mmCIF file of C-alpha atoms in Angstrom:
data_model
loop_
_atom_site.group_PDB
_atom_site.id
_atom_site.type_symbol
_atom_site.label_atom_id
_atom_site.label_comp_id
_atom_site.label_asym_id
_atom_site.label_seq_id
_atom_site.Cartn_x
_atom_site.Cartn_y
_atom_site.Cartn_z
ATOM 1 C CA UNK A 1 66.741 73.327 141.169
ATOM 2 C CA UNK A 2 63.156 74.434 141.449
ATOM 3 C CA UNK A 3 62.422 71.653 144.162
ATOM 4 C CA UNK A 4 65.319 73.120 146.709
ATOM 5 C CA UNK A 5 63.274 76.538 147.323
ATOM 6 C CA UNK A 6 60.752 77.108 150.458
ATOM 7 C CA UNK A 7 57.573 76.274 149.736
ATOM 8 C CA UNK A 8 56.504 80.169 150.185
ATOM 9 C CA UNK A 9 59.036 81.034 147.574
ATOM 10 C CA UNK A 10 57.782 79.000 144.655
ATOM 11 C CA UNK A 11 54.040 79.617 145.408
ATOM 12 C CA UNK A 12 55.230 83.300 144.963
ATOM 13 C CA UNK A 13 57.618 82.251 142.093
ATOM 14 C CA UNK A 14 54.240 80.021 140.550
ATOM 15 C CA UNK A 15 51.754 83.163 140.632
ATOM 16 C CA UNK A 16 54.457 85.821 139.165
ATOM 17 C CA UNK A 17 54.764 83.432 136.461
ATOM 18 C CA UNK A 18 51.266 83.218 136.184
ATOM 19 C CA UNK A 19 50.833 86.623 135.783
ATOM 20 C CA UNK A 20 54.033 86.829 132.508
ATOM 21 C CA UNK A 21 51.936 83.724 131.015
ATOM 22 C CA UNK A 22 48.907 86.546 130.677
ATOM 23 C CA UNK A 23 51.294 89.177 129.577
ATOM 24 C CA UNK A 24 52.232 86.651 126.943
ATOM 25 C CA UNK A 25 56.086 87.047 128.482
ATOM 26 C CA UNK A 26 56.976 83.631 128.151
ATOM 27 C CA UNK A 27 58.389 83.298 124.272
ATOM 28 C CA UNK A 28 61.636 83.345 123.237
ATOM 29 C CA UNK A 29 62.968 85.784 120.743
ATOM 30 C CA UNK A 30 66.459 87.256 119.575
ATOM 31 C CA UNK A 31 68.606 89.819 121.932
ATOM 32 C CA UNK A 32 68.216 93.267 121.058
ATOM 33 C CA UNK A 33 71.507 94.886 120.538
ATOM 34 C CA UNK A 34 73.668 96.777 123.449
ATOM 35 C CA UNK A 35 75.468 100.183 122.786
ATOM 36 C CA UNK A 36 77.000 102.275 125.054
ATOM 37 C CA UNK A 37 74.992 104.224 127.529
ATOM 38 C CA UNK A 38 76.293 107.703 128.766
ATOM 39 C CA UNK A 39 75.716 109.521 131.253
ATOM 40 C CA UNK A 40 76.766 107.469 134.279
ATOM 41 C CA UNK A 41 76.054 109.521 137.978
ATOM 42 C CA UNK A 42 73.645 111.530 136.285
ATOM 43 C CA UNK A 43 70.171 112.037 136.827
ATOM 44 C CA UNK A 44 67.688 110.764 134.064
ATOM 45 C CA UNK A 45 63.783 110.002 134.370
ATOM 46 C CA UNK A 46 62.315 107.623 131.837
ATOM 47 C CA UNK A 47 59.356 107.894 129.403
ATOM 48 C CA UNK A 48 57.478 105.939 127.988
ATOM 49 C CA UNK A 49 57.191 105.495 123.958
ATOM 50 C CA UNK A 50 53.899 104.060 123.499
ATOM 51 C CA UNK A 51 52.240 106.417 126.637
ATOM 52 C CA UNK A 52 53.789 110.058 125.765
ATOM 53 C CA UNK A 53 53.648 111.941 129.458
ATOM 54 C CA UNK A 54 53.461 108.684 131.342
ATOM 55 C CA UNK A 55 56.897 107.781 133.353
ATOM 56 C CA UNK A 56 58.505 105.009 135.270
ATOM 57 C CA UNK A 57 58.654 105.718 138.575
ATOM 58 C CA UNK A 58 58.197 104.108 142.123
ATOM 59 C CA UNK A 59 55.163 104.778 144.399
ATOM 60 C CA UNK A 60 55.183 102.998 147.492
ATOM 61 C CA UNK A 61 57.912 101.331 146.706
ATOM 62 C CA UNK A 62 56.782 99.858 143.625
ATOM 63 C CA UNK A 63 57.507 100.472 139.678
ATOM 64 C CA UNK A 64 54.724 102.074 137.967
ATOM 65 C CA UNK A 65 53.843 103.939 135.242
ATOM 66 C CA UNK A 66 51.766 107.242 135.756
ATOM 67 C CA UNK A 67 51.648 111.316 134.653
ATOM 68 C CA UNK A 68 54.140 113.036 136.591
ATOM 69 C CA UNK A 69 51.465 116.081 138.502
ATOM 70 C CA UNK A 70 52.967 117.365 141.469
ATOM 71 C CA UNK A 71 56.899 117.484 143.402
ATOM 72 C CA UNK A 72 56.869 114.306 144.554
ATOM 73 C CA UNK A 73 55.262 112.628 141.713
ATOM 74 C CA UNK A 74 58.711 114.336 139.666
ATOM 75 C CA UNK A 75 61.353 113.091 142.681
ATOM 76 C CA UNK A 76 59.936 109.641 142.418
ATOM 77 C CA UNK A 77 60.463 109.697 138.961
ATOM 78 C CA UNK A 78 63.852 110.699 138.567
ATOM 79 C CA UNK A 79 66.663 107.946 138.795
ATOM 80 C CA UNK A 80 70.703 108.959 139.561
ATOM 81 C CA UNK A 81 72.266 106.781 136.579
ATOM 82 C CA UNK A 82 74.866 104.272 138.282
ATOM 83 C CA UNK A 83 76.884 101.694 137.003
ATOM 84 C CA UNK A 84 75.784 98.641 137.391
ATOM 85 C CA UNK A 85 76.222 97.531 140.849
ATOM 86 C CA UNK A 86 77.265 93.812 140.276
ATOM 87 C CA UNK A 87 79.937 95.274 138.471
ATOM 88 C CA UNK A 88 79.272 94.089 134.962
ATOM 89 C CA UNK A 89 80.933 96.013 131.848
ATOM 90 C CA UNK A 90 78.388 99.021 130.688
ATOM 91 C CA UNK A 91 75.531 98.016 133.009
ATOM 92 C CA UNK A 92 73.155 100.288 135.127
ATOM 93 C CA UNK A 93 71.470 100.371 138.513
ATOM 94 C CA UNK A 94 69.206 103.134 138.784
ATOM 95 C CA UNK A 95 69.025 104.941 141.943
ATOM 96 C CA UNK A 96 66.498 106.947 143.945
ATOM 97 C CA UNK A 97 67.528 110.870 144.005
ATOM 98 C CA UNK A 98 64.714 111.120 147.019
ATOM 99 C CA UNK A 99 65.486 107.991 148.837
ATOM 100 C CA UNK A 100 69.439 107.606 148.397
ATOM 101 C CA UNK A 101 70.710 104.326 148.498
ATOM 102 C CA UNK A 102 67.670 102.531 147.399
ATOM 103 C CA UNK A 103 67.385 101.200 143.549
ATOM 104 C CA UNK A 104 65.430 99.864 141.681
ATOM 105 C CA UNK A 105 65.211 95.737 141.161
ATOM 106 C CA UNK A 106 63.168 93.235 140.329
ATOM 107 C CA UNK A 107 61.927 90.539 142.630
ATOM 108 C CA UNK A 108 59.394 87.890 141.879
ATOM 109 C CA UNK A 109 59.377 89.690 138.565
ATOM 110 C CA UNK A 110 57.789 92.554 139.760
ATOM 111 C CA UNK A 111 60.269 95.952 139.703
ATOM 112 C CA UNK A 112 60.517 97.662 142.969
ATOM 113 C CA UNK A 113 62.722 100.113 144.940
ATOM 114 C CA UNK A 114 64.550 98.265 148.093
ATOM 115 C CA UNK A 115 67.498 99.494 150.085
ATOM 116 C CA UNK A 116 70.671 97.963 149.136
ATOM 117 C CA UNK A 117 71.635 95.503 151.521
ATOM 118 C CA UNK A 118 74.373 94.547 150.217
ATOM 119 C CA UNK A 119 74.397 91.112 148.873
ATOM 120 C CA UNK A 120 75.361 89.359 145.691
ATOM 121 C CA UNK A 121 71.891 88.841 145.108
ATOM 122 C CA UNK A 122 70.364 92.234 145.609
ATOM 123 C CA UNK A 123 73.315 93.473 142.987
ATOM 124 C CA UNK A 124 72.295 90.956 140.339
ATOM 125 C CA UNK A 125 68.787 91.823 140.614
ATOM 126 C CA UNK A 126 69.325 95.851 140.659
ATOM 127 C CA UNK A 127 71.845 95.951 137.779
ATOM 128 C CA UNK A 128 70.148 95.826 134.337
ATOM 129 C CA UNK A 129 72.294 95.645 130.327
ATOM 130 C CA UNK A 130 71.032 98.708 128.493
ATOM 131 C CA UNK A 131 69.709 98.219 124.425
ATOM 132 C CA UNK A 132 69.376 99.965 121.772
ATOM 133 C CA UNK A 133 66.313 100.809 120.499
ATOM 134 C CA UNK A 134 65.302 103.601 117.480
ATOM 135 C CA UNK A 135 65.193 106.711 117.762
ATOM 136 C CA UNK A 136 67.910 107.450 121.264
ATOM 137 C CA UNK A 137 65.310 104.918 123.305
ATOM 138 C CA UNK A 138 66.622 102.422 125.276
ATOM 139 C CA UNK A 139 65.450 98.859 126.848
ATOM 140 C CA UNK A 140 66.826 97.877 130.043
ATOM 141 C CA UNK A 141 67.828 93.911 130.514
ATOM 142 C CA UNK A 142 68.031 92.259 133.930
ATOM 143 C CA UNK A 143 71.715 90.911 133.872
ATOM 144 C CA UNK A 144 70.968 87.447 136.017
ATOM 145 C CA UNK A 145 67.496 86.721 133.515
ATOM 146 C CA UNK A 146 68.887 87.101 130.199
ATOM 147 C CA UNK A 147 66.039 87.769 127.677
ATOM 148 C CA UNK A 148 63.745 89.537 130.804
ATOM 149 C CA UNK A 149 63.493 93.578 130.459
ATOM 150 C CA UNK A 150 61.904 96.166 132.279
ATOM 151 C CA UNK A 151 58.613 96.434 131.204
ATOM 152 C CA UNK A 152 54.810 97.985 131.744
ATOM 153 C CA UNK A 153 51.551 96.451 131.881
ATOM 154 C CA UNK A 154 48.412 97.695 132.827
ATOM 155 C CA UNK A 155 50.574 100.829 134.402
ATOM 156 C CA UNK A 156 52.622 98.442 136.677
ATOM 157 C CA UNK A 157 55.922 98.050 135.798
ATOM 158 C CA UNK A 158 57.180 94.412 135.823
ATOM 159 C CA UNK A 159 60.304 92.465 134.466
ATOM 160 C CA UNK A 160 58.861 90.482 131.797
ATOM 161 C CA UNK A 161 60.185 87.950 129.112
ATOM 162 C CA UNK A 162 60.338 89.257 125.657
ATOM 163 C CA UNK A 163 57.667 87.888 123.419
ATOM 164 C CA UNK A 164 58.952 89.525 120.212
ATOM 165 C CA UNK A 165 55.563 91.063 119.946
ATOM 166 C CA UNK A 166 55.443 94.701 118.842
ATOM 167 C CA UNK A 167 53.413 95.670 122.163
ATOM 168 C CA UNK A 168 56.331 94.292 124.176
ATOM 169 C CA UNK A 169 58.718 96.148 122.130
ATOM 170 C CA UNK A 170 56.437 99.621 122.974
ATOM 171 C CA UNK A 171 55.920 98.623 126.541
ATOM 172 C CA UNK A 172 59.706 97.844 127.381
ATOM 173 C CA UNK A 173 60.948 100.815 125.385
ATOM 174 C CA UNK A 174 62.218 103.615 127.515
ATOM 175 C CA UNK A 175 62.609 107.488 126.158
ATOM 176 C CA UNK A 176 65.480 108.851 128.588
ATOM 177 C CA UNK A 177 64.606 112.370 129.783
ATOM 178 C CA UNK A 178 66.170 115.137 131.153
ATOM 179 C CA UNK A 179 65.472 114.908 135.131
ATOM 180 C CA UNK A 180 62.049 115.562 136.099
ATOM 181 C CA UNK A 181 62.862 117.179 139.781
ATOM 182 C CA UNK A 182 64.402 119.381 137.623
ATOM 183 C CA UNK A 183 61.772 120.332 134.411
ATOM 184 C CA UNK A 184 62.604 117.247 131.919
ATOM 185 C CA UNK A 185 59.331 116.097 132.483
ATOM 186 C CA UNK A 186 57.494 118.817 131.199
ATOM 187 C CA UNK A 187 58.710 117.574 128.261
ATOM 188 C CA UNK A 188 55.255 115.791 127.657
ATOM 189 C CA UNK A 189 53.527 119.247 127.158
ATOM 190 C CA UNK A 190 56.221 121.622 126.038
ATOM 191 C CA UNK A 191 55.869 119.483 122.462
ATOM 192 C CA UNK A 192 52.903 121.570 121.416
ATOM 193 C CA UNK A 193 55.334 124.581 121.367
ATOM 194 C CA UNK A 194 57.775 123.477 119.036
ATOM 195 C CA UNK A 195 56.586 124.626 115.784
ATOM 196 C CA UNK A 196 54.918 128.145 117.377
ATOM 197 C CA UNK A 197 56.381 131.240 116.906
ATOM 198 C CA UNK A 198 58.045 132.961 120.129
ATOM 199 C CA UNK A 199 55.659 135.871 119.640
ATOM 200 C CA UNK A 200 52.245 133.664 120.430
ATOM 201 C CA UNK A 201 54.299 132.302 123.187
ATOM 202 C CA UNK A 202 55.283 132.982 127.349
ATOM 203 C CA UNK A 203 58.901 133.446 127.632
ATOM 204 C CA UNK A 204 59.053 130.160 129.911
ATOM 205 C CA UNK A 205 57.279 127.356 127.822
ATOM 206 C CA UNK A 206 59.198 128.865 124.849
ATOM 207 C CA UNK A 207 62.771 127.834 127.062
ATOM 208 C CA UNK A 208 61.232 125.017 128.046
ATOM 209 C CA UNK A 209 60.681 123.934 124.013
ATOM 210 C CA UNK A 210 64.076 124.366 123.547
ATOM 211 C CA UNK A 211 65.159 122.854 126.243
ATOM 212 C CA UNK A 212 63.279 119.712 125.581
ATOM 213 C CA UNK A 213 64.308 119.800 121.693
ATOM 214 C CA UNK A 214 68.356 120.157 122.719
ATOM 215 C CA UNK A 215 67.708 116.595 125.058
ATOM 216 C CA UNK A 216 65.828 114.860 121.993
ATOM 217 C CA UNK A 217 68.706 115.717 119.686
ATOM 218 C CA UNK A 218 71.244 114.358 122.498
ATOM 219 C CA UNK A 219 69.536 111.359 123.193
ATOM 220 C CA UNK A 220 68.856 110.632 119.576
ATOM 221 C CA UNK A 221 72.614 110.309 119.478
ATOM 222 C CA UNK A 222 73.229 108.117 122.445
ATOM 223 C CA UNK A 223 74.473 111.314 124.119
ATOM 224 C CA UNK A 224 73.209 111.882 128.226
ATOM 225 C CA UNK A 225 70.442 114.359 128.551
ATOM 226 C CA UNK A 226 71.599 118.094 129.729
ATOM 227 C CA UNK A 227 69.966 119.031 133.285
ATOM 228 C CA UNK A 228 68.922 122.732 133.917
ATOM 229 C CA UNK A 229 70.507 125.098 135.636
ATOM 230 C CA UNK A 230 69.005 127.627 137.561
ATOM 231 C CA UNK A 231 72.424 129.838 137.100
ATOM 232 C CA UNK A 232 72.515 128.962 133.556
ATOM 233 C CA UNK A 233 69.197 129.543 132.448
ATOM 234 C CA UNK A 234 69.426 133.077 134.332
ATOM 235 C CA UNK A 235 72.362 134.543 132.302
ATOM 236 C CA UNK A 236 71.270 132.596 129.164
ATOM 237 C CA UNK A 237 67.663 134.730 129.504
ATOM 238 C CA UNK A 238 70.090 137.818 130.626
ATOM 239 C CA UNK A 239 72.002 138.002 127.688
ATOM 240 C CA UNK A 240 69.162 137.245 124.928
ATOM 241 C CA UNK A 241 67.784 140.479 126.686
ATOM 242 C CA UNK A 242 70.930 142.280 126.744
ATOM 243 C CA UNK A 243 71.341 141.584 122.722
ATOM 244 C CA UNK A 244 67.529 142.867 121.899
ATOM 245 C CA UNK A 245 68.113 146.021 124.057
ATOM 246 C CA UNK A 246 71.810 146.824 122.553
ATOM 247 C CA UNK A 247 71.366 144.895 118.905
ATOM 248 C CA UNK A 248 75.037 144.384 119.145
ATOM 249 C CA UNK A 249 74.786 141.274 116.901
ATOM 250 C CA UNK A 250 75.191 140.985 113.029
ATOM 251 C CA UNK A 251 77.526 140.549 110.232
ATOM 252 C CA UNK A 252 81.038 140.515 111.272
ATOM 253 C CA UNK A 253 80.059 140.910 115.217
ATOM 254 C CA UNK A 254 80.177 138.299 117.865
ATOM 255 C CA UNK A 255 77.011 137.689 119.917
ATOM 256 C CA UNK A 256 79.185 136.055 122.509
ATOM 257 C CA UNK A 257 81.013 139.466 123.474
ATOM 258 C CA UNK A 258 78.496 141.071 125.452
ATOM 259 C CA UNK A 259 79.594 144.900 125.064
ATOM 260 C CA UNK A 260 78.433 145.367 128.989
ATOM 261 C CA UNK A 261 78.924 141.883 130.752
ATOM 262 C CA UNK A 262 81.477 140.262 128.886
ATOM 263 C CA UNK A 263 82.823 136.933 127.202
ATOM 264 C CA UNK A 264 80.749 133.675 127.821
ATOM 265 C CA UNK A 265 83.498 132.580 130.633
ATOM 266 C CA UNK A 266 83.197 136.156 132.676
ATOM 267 C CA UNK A 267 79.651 135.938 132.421
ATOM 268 C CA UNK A 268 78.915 132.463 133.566
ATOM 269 C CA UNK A 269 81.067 132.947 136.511
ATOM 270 C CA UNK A 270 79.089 135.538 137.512
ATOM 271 C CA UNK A 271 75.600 133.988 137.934
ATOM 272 C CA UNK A 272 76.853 131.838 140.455
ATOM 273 C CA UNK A 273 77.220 128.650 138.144
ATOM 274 C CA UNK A 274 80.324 126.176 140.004
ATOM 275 C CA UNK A 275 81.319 129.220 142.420
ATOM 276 C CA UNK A 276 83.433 126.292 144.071
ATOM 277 C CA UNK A 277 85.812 124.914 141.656
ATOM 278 C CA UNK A 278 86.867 125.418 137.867
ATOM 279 C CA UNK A 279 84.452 125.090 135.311
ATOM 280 C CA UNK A 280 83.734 123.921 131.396
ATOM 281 C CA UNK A 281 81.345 126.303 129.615
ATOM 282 C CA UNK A 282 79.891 127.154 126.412
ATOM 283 C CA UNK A 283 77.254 128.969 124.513
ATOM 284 C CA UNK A 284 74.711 128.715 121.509
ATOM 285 C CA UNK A 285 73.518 131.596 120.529
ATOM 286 C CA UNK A 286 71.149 132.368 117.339
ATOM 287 C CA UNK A 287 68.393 134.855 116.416
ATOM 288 C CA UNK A 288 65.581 133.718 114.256
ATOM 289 C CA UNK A 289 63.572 136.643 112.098
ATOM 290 C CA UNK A 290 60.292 136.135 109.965
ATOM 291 C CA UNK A 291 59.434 133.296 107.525
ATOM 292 C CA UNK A 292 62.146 131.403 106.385
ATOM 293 C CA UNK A 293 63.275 127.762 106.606
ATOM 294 C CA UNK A 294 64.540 128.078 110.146
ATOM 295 C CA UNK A 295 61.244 130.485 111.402
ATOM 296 C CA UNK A 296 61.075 132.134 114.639
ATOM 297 C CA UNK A 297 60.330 129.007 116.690
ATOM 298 C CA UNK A 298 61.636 126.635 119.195
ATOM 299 C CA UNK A 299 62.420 123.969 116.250
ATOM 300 C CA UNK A 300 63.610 126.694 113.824
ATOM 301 C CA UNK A 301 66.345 127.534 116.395
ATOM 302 C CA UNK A 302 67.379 124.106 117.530
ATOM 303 C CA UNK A 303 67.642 122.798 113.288
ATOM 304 C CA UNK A 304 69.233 125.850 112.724
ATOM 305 C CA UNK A 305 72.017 124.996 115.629
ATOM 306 C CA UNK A 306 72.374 121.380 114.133
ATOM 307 C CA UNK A 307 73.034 122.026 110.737
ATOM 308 C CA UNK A 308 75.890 124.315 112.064
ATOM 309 C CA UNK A 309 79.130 121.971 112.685
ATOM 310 C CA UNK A 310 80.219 124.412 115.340
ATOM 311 C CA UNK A 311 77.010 125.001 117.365
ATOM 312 C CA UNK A 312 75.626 121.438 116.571
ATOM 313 C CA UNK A 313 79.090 119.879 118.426
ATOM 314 C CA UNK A 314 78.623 121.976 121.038
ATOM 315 C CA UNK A 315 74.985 121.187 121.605
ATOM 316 C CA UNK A 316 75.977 117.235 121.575
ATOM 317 C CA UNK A 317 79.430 117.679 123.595
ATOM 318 C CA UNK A 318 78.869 114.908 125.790
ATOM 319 C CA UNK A 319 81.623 116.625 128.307
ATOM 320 C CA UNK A 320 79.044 119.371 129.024
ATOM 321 C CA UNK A 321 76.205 118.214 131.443
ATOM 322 C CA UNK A 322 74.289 121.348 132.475
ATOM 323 C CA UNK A 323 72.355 124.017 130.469
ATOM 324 C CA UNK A 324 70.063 126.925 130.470
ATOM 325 C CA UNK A 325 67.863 128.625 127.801
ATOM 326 C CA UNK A 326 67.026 131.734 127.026
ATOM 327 C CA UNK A 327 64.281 133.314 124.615
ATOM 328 C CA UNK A 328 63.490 136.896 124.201
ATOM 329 C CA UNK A 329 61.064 138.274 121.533
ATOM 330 C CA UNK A 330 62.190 140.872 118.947
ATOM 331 C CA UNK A 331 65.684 140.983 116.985
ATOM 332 C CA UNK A 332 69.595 141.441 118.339
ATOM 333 C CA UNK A 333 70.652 143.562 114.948
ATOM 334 C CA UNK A 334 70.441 147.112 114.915
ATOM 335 C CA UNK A 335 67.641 148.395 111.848
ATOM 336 C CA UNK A 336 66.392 144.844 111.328
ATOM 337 C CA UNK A 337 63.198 144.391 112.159
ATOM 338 C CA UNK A 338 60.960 141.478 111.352
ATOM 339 C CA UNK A 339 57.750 140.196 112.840
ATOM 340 C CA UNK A 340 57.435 138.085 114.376
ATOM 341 C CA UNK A 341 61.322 137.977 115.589
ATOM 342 C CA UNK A 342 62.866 135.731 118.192
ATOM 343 C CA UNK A 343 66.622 135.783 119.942
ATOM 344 C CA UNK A 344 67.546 132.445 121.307
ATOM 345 C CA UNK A 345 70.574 131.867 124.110
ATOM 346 C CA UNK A 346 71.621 128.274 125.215
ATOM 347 C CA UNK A 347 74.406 128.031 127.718
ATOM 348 C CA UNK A 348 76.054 125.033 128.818
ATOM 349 C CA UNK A 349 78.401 124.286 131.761
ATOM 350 C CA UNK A 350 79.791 121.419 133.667
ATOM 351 C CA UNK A 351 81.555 122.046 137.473
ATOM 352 C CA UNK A 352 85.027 120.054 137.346
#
């Protein structure tokens, strides 16, 4: 079959090969296992396990991996989930959010973003069979090379043959992020906040550390990341302050019922959140006071939410797609008073 391509085509074919052979690409090994992805027609980025802060992304029209520093370096980076374009049960394409209709696929095993131009071969080579890996990471498996997953090397990013080694394993395992054009990314640093007390922290990397800590929960559980909300975020940060200013909340109260703006419905529909259409909301709300198991700090809040069936459902509903985060030092209840004290708001949404 070999002998019926152009000349120019298998030299091409010869050195890709070439390069896999160095990679040690060419072994076979047993197929991972599939499971079902979510989050179809939402935006995602992609990070990798084994270089924490580095993502996939395409640069001149190529896959590599690199630290995501400035706007563009974030819109290159983030991917509009689609299903697969060849039309295969629970397959992907990923598509450019900054160059629409142009996806990522692999040709002469290197991964690149090209146009779609329509033919059966550009759909086989854009449409990739997601697996499982620990942890909520995925691998992503070209659907016309069986056994061949997206994979880096030396920063590039190529489509590789699975050696069974445990580099390969790290290098074509994926961490899917909340959208970097729209904070996910700063995933990479917000970790250093998790365990620190809201008091030693800004009021923005402390939402931030939540916000990352909610889409690590999610994707732990095969659930699509959330993607921030400007609208959200604003009245989850409103009502935080509204609840250390009032101290409305307590035993018997409900933090929800804001005693000057409302129920979590009235309120998100006035930030501006879906002003077009009907909307899905909902709201996680918690305040966090001293040293205890579940301390004043971005972790403390988000284990306190998932050992709570009710707030823990709501924080993995995969139905709601958009959030916001609020975190306001000092305590919602009227004569309690710890230090260091922290109030914590999530709100959720999705725009029918």
């Amino acid at each position: 079959m070999l002998s019926s391509l152009p000349a120019g085509s298998l030299r091409r074919l010869g050195a890709a090969l070439a390069i896999l052979v160095s990679l040690g690409a060419l072994v076979l090994v047993s197929a991972r296992p599939a499971a079902a992805f979510d989050g179809y027609d939402q935006p995602a980025s992609f990070e990798s396990v084994n270089y924490p802060g580095q993502f996939l992304r395409h640069q001149y029209f190529l896959g590599e991996l690199t630290p995501l520093h400035s706007e563009l370096d974030r819109n290159d980076a983030t991917f509009t989930m689609r299903r697969g374009l060849n039309g295969g049960a629970g397959s992907v394409s990923f598509e450019s959010v900054n160059y629409p209709g142009y996806y990522l696929r692999h040709q002469d095993f290197r991964l690149k973003l090209a146009q779609n131009d329509g033919t059966d071969l550009f759909r086989q080579d854009a449409t990739f069979t997601p697996r499982a890996r620990p942890a909520g990471a995925w691998s992503f498996e070209a659907v016309n090379f069986p056994g061949f997953y997206i994979r880096h090397a030396f920063f590039h990013v190529w489509l590789a043959k699975d050696d069974g080694s445990d580099l390969f394993a790290k290098d074509s395992t994926w961490q899917r992020r909340g959208p970097a054009n729209q904070g996910g990314a700063d995933c990479a640093n917000a970790r250093a906040d998790y365990e620190t007390t809201v008091d030693r922290l800004s009021q923005s990397p402390a939402e931030q550390a939540v916000f990352c800590l909610i889409n690590e929960q999610r994707a732990a559980q095969g659930v699509a990341p959330l993607a921030y909300d400007a609208n959200l975020a604003g009245e989850a940060r409103r009502h935080a302050s509204d609840a250390v200013r009032i101290q409305w909340w307590g035993p018997g109260k409900d933090p929800h019922a804001n005693p000057e703006r409302g129920d979590i419905t009235t309120r998100i529909g006035a930030s501006g959140y879906c002003p077009n259409g009907s909307r899905r909301t909902g709201e996680n709300a918690v305040d966090r006071l001293g040293v205890s198991e579940f301390p004043p700090t971005p972790r403390g809040a988000v284990n306190w939410w998932m050992q709570s069936k009710l707030h823990h459902d709501t924080l993995l509903n995969p139905a709601l797609k958009d959030t916001g985060v609020g975190v306001v030092v000092g305590s919602p209840e009227k004569g309690v008073d710890y230090t260091p004290a922290g109030t914590f708001v999530q709100d959720f949404g999705a725009c029918a």
